[in-house]
Tab-separated table of C-alpha atoms and ligand atoms in Angstrom:
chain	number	residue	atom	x	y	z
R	1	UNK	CA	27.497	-2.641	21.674
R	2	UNK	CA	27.375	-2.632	18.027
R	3	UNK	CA	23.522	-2.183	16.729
R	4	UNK	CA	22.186	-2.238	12.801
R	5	UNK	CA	18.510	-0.940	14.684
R	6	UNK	CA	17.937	2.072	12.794
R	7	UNK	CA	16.192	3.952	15.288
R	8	UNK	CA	18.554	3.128	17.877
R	9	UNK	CA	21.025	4.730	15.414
R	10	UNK	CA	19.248	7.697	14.297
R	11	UNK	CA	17.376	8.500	17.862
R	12	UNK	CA	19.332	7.317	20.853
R	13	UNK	CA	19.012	11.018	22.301
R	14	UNK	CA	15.745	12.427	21.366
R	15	UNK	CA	13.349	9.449	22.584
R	16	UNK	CA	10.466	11.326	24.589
R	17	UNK	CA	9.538	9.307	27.761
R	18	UNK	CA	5.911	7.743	28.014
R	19	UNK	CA	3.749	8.940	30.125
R	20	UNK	CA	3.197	6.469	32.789
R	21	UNK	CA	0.221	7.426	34.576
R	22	UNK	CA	-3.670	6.695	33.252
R	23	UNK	CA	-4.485	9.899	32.818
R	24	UNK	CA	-2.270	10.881	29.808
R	25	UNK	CA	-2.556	9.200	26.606
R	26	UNK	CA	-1.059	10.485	23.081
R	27	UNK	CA	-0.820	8.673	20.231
R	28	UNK	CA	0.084	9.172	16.147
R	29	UNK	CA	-2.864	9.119	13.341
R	30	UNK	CA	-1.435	8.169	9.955
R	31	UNK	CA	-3.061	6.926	7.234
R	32	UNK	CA	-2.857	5.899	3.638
R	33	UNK	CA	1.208	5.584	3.578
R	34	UNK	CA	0.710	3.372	0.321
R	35	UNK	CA	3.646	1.112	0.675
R	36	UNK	CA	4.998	-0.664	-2.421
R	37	UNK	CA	3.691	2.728	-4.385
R	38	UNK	CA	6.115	3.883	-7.437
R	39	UNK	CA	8.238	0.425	-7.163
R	40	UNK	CA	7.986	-0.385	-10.441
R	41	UNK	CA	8.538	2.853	-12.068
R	42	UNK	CA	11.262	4.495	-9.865
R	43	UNK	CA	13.342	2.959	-6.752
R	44	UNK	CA	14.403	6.090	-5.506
R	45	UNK	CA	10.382	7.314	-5.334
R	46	UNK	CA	9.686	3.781	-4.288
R	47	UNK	CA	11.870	4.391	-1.049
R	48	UNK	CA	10.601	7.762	-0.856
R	49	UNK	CA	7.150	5.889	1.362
R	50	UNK	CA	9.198	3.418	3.256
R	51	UNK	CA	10.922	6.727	4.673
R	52	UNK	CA	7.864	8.665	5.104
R	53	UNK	CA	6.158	4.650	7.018
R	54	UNK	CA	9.767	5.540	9.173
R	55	UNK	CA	9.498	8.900	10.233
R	56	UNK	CA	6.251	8.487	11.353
R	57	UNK	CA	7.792	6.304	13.593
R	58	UNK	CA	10.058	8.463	14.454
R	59	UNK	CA	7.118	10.732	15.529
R	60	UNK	CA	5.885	8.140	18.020
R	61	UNK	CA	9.638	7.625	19.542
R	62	UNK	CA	10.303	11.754	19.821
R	63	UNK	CA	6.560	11.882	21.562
R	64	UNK	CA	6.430	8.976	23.428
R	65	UNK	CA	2.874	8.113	22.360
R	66	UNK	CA	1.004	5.187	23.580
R	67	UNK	CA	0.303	3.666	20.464
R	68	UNK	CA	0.092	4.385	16.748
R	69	UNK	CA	-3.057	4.212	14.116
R	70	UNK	CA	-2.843	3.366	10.663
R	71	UNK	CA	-6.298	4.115	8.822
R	72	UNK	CA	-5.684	1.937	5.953
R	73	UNK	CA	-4.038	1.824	2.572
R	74	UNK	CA	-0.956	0.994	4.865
R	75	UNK	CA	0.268	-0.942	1.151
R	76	UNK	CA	-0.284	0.349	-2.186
R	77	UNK	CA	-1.473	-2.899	-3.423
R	78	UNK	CA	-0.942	-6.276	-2.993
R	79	UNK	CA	1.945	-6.455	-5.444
R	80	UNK	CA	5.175	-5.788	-3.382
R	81	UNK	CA	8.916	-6.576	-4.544
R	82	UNK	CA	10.637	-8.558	-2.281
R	83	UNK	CA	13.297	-6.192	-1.599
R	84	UNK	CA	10.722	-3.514	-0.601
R	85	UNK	CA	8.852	-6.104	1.959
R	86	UNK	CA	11.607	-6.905	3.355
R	87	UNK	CA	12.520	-3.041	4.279
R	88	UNK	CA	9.585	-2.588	6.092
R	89	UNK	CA	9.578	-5.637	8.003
R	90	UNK	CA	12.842	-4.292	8.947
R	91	UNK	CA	11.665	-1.182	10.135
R	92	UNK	CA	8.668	-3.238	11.972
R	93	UNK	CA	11.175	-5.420	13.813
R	94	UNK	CA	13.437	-2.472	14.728
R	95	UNK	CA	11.040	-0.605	15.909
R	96	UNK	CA	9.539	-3.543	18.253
R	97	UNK	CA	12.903	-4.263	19.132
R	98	UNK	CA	13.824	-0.665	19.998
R	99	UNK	CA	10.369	0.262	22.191
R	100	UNK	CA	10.559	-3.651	23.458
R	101	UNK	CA	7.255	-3.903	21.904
R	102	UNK	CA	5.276	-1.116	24.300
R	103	UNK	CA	4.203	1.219	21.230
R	104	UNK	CA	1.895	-0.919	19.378
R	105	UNK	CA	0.690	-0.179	15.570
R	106	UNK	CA	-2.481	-0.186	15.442
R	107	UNK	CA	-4.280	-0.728	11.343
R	108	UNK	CA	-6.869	-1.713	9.351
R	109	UNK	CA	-7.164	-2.597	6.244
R	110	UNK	CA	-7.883	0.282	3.485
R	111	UNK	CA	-9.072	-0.611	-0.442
R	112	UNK	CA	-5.643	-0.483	-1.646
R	113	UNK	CA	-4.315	-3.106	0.971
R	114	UNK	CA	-6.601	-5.979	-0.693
R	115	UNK	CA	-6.479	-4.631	-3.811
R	116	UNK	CA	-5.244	-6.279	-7.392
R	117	UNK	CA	-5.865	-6.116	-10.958
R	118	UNK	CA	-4.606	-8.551	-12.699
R	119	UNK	CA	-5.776	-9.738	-15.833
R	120	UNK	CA	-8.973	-7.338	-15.474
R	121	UNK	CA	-9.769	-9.719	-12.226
R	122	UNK	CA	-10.100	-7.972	-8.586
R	123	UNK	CA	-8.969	-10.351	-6.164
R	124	UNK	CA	-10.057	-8.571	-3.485
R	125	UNK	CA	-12.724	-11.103	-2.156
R	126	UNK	CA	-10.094	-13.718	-1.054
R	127	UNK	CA	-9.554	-11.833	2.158
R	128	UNK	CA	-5.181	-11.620	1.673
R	129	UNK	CA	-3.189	-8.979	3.014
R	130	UNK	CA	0.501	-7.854	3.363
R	131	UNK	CA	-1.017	-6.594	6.575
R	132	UNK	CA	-2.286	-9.887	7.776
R	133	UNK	CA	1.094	-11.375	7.301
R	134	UNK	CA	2.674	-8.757	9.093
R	135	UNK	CA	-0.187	-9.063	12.252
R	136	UNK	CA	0.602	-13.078	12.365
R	137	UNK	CA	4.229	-11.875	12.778
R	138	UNK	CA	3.610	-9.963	15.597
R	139	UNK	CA	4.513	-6.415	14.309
R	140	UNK	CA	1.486	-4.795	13.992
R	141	UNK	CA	-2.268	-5.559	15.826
R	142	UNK	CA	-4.580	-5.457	13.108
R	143	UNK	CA	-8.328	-4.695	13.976
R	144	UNK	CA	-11.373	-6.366	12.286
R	145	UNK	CA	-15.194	-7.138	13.318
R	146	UNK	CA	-17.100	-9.671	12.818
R	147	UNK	CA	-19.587	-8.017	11.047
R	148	UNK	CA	-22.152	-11.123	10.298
R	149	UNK	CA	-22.118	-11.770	14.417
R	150	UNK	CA	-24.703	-10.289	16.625
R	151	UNK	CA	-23.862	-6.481	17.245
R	152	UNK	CA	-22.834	-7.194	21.007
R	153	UNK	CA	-20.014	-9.448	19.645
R	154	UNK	CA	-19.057	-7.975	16.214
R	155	UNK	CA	-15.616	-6.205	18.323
R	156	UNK	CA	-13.842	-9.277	20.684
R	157	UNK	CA	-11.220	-7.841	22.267
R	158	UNK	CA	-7.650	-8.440	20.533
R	159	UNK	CA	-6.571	-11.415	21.648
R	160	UNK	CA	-2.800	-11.425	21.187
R	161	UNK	CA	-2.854	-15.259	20.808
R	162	UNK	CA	-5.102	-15.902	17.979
R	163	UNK	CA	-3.827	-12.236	16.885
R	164	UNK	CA	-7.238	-11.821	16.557
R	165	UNK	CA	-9.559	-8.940	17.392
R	166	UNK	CA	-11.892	-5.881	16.888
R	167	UNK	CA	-10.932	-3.513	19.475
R	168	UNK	CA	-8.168	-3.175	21.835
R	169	UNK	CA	-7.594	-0.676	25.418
R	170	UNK	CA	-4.443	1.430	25.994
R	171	UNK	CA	-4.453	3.051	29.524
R	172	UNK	CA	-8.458	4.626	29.079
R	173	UNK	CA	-8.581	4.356	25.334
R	174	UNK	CA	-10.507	1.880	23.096
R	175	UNK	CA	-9.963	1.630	19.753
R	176	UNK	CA	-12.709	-0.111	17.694
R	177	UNK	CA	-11.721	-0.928	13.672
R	178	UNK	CA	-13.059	-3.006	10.559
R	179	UNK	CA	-11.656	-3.316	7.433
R	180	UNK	CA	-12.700	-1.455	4.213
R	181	UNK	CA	-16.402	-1.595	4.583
R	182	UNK	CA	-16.613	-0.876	0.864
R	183	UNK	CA	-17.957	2.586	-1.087
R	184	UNK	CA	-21.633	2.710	0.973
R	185	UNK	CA	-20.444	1.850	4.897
R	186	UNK	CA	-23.420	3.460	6.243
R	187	UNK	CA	-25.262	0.371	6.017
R	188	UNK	CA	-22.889	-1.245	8.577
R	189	UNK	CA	-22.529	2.109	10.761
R	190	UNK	CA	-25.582	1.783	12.758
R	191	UNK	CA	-23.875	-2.144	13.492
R	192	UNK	CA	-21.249	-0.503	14.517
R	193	UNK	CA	-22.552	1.880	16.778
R	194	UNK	CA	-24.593	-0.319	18.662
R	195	UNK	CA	-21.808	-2.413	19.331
R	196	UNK	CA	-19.709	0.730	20.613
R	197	UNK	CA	-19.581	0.097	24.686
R	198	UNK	CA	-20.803	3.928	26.011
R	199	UNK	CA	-18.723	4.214	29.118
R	200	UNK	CA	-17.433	7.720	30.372
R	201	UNK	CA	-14.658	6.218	31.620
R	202	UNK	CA	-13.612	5.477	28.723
R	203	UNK	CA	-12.426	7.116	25.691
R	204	UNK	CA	-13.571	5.716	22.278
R	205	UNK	CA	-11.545	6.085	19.134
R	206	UNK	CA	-13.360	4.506	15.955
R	207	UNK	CA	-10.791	3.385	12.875
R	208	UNK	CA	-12.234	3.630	9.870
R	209	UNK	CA	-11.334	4.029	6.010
R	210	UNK	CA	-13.390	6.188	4.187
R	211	UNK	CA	-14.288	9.627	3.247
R	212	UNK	CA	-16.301	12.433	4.121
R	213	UNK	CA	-18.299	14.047	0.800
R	214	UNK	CA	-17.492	17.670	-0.303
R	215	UNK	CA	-13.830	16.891	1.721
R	216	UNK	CA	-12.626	16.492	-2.033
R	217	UNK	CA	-13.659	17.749	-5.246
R	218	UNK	CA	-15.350	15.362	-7.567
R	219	UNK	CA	-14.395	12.150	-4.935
R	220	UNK	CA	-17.549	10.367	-3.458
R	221	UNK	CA	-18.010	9.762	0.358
R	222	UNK	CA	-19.929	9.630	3.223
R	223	UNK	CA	-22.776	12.366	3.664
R	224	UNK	CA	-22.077	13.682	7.093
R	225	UNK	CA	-25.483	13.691	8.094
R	226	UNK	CA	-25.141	10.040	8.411
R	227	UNK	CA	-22.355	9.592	10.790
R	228	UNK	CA	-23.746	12.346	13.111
R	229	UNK	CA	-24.950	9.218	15.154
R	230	UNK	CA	-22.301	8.079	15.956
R	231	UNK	CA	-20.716	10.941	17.757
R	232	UNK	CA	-22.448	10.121	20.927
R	233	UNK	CA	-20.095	6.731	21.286
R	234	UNK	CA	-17.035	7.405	19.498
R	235	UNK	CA	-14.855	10.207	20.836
R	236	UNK	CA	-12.651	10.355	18.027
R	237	UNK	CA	-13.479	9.041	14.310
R	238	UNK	CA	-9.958	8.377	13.304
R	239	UNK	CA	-10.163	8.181	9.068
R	240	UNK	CA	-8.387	7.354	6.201
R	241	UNK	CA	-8.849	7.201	2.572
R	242	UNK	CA	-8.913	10.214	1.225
R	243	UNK	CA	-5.569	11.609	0.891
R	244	UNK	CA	-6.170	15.295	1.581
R	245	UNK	CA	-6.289	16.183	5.069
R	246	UNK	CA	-9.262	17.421	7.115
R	247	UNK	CA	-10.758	17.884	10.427
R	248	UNK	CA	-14.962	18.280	11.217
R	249	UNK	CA	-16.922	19.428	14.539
R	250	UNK	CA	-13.318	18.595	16.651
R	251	UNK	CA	-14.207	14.249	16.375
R	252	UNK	CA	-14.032	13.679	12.776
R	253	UNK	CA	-10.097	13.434	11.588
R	254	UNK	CA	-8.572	12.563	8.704
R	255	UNK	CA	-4.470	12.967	8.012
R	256	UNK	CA	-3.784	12.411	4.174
R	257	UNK	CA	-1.623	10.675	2.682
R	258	UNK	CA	2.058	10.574	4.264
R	259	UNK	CA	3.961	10.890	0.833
R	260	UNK	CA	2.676	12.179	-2.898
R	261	UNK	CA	0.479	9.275	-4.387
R	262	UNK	CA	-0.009	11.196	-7.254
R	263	UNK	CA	0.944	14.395	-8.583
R	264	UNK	CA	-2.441	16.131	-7.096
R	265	UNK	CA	-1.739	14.852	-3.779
R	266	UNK	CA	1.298	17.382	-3.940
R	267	UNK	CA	-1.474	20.166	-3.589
R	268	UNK	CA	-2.791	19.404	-0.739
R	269	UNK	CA	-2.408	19.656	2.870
R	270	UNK	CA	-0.998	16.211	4.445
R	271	UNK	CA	0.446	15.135	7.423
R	272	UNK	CA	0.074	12.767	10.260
R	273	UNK	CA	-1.853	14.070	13.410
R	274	UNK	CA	-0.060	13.973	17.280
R	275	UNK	CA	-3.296	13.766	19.471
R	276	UNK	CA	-3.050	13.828	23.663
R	277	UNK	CA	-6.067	12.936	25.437
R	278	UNK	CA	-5.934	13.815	29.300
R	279	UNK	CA	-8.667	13.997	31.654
R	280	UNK	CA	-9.267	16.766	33.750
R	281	UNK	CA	-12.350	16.749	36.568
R	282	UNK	CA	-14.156	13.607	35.120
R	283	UNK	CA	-13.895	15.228	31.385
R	284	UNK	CA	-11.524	14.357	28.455
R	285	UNK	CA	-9.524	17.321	27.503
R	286	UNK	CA	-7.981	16.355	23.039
R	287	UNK	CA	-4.739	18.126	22.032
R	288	UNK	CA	-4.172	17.736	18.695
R	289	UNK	CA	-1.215	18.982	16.906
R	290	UNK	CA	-0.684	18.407	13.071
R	291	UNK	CA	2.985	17.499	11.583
R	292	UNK	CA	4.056	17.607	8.112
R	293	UNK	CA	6.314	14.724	7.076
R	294	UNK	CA	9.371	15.575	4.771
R	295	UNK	CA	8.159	14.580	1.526
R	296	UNK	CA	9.844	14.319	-1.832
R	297	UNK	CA	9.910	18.159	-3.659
R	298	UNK	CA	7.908	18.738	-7.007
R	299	UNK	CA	8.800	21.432	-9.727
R	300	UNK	CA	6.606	21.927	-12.277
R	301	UNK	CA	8.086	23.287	-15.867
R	302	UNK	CA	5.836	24.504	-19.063
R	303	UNK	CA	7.345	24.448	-22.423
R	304	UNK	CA	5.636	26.236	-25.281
R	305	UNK	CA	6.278	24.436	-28.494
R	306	UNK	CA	5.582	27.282	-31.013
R	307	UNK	CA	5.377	25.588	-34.048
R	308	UNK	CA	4.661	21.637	-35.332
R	309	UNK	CA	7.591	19.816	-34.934
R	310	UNK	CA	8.499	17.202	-37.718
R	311	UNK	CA	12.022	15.999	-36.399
R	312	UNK	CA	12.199	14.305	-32.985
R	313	UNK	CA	16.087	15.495	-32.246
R	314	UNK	CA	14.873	18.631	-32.712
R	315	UNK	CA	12.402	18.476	-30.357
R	316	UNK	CA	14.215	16.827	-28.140
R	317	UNK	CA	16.747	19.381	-28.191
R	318	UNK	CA	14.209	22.308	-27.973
R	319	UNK	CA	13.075	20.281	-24.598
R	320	UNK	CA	16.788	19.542	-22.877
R	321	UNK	CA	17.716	23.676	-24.268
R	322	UNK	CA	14.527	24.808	-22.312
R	323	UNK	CA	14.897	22.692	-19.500
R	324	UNK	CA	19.052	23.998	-19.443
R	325	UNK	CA	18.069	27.001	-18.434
R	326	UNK	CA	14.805	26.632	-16.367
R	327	UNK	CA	16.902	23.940	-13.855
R	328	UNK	CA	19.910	25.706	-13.428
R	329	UNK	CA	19.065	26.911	-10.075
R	330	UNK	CA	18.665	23.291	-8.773
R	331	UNK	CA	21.532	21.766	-6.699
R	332	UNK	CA	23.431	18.332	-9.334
R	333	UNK	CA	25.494	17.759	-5.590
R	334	UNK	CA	22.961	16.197	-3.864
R	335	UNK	CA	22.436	12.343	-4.001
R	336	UNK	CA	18.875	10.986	-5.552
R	337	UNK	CA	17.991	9.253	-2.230
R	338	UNK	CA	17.763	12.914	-0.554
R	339	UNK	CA	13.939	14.088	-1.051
R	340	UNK	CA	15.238	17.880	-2.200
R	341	UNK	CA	16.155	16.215	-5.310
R	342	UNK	CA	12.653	16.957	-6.962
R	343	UNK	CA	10.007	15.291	-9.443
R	344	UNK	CA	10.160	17.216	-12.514
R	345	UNK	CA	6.240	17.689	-14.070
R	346	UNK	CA	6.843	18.852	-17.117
R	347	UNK	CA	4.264	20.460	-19.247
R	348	UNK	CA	3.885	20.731	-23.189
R	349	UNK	CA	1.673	23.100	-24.348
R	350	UNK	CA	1.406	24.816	-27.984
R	351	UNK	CA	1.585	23.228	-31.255
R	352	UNK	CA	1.140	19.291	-31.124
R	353	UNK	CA	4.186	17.478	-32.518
R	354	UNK	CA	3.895	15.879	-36.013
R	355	UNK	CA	2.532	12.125	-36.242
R	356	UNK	CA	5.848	11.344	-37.257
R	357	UNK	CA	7.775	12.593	-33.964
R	358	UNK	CA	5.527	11.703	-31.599
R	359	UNK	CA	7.010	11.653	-28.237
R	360	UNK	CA	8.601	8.376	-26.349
R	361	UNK	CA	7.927	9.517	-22.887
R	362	UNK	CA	10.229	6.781	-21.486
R	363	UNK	CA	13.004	7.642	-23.627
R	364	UNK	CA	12.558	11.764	-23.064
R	365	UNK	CA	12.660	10.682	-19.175
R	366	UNK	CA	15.204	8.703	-18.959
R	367	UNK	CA	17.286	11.253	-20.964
R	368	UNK	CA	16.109	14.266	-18.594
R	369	UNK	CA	16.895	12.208	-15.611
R	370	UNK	CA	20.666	11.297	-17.139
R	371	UNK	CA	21.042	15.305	-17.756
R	372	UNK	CA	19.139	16.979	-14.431
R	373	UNK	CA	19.637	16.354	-10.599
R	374	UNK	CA	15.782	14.948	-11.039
R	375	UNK	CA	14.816	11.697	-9.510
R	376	UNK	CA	11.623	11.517	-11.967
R	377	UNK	CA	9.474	13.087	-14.686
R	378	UNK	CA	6.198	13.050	-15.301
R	379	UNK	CA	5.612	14.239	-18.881
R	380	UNK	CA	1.439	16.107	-19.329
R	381	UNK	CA	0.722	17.149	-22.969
R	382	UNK	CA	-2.024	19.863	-23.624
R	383	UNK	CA	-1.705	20.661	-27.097
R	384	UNK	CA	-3.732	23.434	-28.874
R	385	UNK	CA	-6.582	21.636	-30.286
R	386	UNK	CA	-6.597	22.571	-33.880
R	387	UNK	CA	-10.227	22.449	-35.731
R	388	UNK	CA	-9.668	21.068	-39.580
R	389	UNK	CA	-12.511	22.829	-41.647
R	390	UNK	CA	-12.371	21.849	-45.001
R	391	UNK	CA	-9.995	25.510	-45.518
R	392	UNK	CA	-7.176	24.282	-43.926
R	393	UNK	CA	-6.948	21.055	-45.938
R	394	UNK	CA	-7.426	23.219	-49.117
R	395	UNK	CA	-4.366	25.255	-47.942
R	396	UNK	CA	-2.479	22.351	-47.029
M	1	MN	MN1	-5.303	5.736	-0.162
């Protein structure tokens, strides 16, 4: 039988079976895959996180997990081509298809999911969604709570219906999720936690999107001090947000980003977490294994500019002569859609460039992309800073 499905095309052989007893239950963490990221700017970067959205897909199929979790930020924004939504839909309904619907994906929304700037206006209060489209379709189960209900009632069960729903159970797993609670969520935690069903039959995952302060440098979070609570109901805090990964006290876990958002998120450790949960003499017993997705390749290049250029050609030139010999090592017979062709990051340091040549970026990328096998630059000045005392305009 003839089949477009593209898992059924890339993964016929490698599918790991489920495990169908009660007592086993593994599942995929993911977070922040920022869909529709880059589409503007560069296709071929643009299709770089529909890949990475696949092959955590892949993940699930080669581990036969139990379900998937998506800690928000699943889209980059709410701006999405059409060609690009259509992709992942795709991908949803082929992977539906191909697991006849018994791996479910599992999200919430992150900040980026309802977010838009347009005009200066946020539009997140209207409550929209590419998620929400893609839960009325039936491809993913997205969680929210009713957060202005009573605290027994904030999590109904997912009703798949009214696709509707704050929590859901797999075999002896709950997951509980909101939405983006906004930058203070502690207010709503202790809501939360009282409506968090303590059973020790049961094994309680929490999905949440935001971050843990001191996890990154200079990023604001959530003291730890004030999620301690809720340790004694939720097994595992499943996170998002902040898109380098970490792990606290063995419950708190947070993946990263699945591709490069931005050039820093190249720097740190991402990845999407493989957790089994089995239970052994009335206790839970978490493995947790970590996999790196294959991500798009960065290089990073400095050129010195030694004196002020005047001319732009010849700055150009200086660039693409630098750049000749720097790249040579780099492979031109590979195709742009294969993530070894890198991101250049080129830095200019030195002398700043007269007023008069002042550098086009888009023009000096577009020519370094028509010259090198790169499938983008990102162009960083950091000129000397040159103090004018009243000398040098005497001399000058
Ligand atoms: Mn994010």
């Amino acid at each position: 039988m003839k089949t477009d499905n593209c898992f059924e095309l890339k993964l016929s052989n490698t599918i790991g079976l489920k495990d169908t007893t009660q007592n086993i239950v593994k599942f995929i963490h993911a977070s922040d895959i920022h869909l529709g990221a880059a589409q503007y700017r560069n296709e071929y970067r643009a299709n770089d996180f529909i890949h990475a959205f696949r092959e955590i897909l892949e993940l699930a199929l080669t581990h036969g997990v139990d379900f998937v979790l998506l800690g928000g930020d699943v889209f980059t924004s709410l701006e999405i081509l059409p060609g690009q939504l259509t992709k992942i839909v795709k991908i949803l309904k082929d992977f539906k298809e191909f697991t006849m619907g018994s791996i479910l994906i599992i999200a919430i929304e992150g900040n980026h999911d309802i977010r838009k700037f347009s005009r200066g206006i946020r539009f997140e209060r209207r409550g929209q969604s590419w998620l929400k489209l893609l839960n009325s379709l039936g491809l993913i189960v997205l969680l929210d709570a009713d957060l202005e209900a009573p605290s027994e009632v904030i999590f109904p069960p997912y009703d798949f219906d009214t696709k509707k729903g704050g929590k859901i159970q797999i075999k002896n797993v709950v997951i509980y999720g909101t939405r983006y609670l906004g930058e203070k969520p502690i207010s709503f935690l202790s809501k939360i936690r009282k409506a968090i069903v303590k059973n020790n039959a049961l094994y309680n995952v929490l999905l949440q999107h935001f971050g843990i302060e001191g996890q990154m440098e200079n990023v604001p979070g959530v003291k730890l001090e004030d999620i301690q609570h809720l340790q004694h109901r939720v097994n595992y805090l499943a996170l998002g947000h902040f898109h380098k990964q970490f792990i606290i006290g063995d419950w708190i876990y947070n993946p990263g980003s699945s591709e490069a958002v931005c050039s820093m998120d190249n720097s740190f450790k991402r990845g999407v977490f493989l957790i089994e949960i089995s239970k052994e003499l009335q206790e839970f017993v978490k493995k947790a294994k970590i996999f790196r997705l294959i991500n798009r390749k960065y290089i990073w290049e400095t050129i010195q500019l030694n004196f002020e250029y005047r001319n732009k050609n010849n700055l150009e030139n200086f660039i693409i002569n630098k750049l000749n010999s720097s790249l040579k090592y780099l492979n031109c017979n590979i195709n742009p859609s294969n993530p070894q062709m890198p991101v250049l990051l080129l830095l200019l340091k030195g002398k700043e460039p007269s007023k008069l040549c002042k550098i086009n970026e888009k023009e000096l990328r577009r020519k370094i992309c028509n010259l090198f096998p790169v499938v983008d630059v990102r162009i960083y000045n950091k000129f000397e800073i040159i103090l004018r005392t009243l000398d040098n305009y005497i001399l000058a």
